[in-house]
Coordinates of C-alpha atoms in Angstrom, one line a residue:
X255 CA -30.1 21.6 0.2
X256 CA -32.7 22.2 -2.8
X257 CA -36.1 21.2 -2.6
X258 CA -37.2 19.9 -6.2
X259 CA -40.0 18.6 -5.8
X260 CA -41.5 22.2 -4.8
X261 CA -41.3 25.8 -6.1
X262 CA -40.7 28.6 -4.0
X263 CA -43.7 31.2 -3.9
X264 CA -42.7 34.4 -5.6
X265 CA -42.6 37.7 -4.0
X266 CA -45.6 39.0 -5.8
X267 CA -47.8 36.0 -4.9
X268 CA -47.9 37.1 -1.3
X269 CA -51.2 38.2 0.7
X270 CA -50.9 42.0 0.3
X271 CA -51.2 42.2 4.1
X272 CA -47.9 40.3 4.2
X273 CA -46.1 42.6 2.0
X274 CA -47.5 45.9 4.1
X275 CA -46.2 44.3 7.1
X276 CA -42.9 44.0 5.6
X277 CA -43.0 47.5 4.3
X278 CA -43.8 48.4 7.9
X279 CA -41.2 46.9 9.5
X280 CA -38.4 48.0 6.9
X281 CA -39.7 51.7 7.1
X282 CA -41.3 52.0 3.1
X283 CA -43.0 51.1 0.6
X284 CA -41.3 48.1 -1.4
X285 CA -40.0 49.2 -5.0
X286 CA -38.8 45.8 -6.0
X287 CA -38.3 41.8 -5.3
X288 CA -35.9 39.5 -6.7
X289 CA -37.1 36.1 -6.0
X290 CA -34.6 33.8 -5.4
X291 CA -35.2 30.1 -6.4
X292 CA -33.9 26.9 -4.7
X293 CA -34.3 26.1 -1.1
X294 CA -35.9 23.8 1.7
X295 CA -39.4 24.7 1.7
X296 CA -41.8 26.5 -0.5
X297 CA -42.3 29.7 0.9
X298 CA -40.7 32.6 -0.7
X299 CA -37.1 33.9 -0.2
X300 CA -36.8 37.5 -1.5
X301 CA -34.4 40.3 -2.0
X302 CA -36.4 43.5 -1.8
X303 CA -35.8 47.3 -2.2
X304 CA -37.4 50.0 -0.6
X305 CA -38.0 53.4 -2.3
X306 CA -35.3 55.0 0.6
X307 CA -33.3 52.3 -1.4
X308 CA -32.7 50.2 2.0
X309 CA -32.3 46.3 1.1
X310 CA -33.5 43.3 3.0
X311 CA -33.8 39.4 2.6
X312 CA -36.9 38.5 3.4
X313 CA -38.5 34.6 4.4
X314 CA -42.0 33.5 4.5
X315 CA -43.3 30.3 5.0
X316 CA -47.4 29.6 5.2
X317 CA -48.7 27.6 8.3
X318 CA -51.4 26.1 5.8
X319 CA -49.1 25.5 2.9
X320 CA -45.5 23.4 4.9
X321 CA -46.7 23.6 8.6
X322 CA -43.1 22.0 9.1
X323 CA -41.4 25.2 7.4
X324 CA -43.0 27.2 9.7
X325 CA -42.5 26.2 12.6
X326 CA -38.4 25.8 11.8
X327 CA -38.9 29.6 10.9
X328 CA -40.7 30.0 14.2
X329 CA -37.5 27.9 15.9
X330 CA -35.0 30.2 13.8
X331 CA -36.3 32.9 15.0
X332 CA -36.3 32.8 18.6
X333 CA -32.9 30.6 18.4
X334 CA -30.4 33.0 15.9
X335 CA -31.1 36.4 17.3
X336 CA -28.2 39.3 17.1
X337 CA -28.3 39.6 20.9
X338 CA -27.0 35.4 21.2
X339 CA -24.4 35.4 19.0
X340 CA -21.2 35.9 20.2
X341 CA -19.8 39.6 19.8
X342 CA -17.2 38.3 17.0
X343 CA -19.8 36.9 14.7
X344 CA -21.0 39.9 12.4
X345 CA -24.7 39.3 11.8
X346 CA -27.3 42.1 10.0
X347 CA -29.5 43.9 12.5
X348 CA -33.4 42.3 11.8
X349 CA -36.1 44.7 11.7
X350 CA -38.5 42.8 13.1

């Protein structure tokens, strides 16, 4: 599903406290985004880089900006976690 109507934020419109805490969690500093376009909601949907060259996919969506986003993040979160998924489904380790 696309959203049309909306355009997703890009990486380097995000509150700089944002981005630290992402650079926290993945263990450096952030040497570059690839914003990826398309999508549900208007928050931004980013492949990033960190200078130890790890790579992440990283989803935001603002409270203020699509409360409705938000909270499905907030659902997705506590619903698709590594530890409930069936051994035989591979799924990436999350950070945080």
């Amino acid at each position: 599903m696309t959203c049309r109507g909306s355009a997703r934020m890009p990486w380097d419109a995000l509150p700089r406290s944002l981005v630290h805490a992402v650079e926290e969690a993945l263990g450096s500093p952030i040497t570059g985004a690839v914003s990826q376009p398309g999508g549900s909601s208007p928050g931004s949907a980013d492949r990033v880089v960190t200078a130890t060259g790890r790579r992440a996919f990283v989803k935001t969506a603002s409270r203020t900006r699509d409360p409705g986003a938000h909270a499905l993040h907030l659902r997705r979160r506590r619903v698709v976690r590594r530890a409930h998924l069936p051994a035989r489904h591979a799924a990436p380790a999350r950070p945080w």
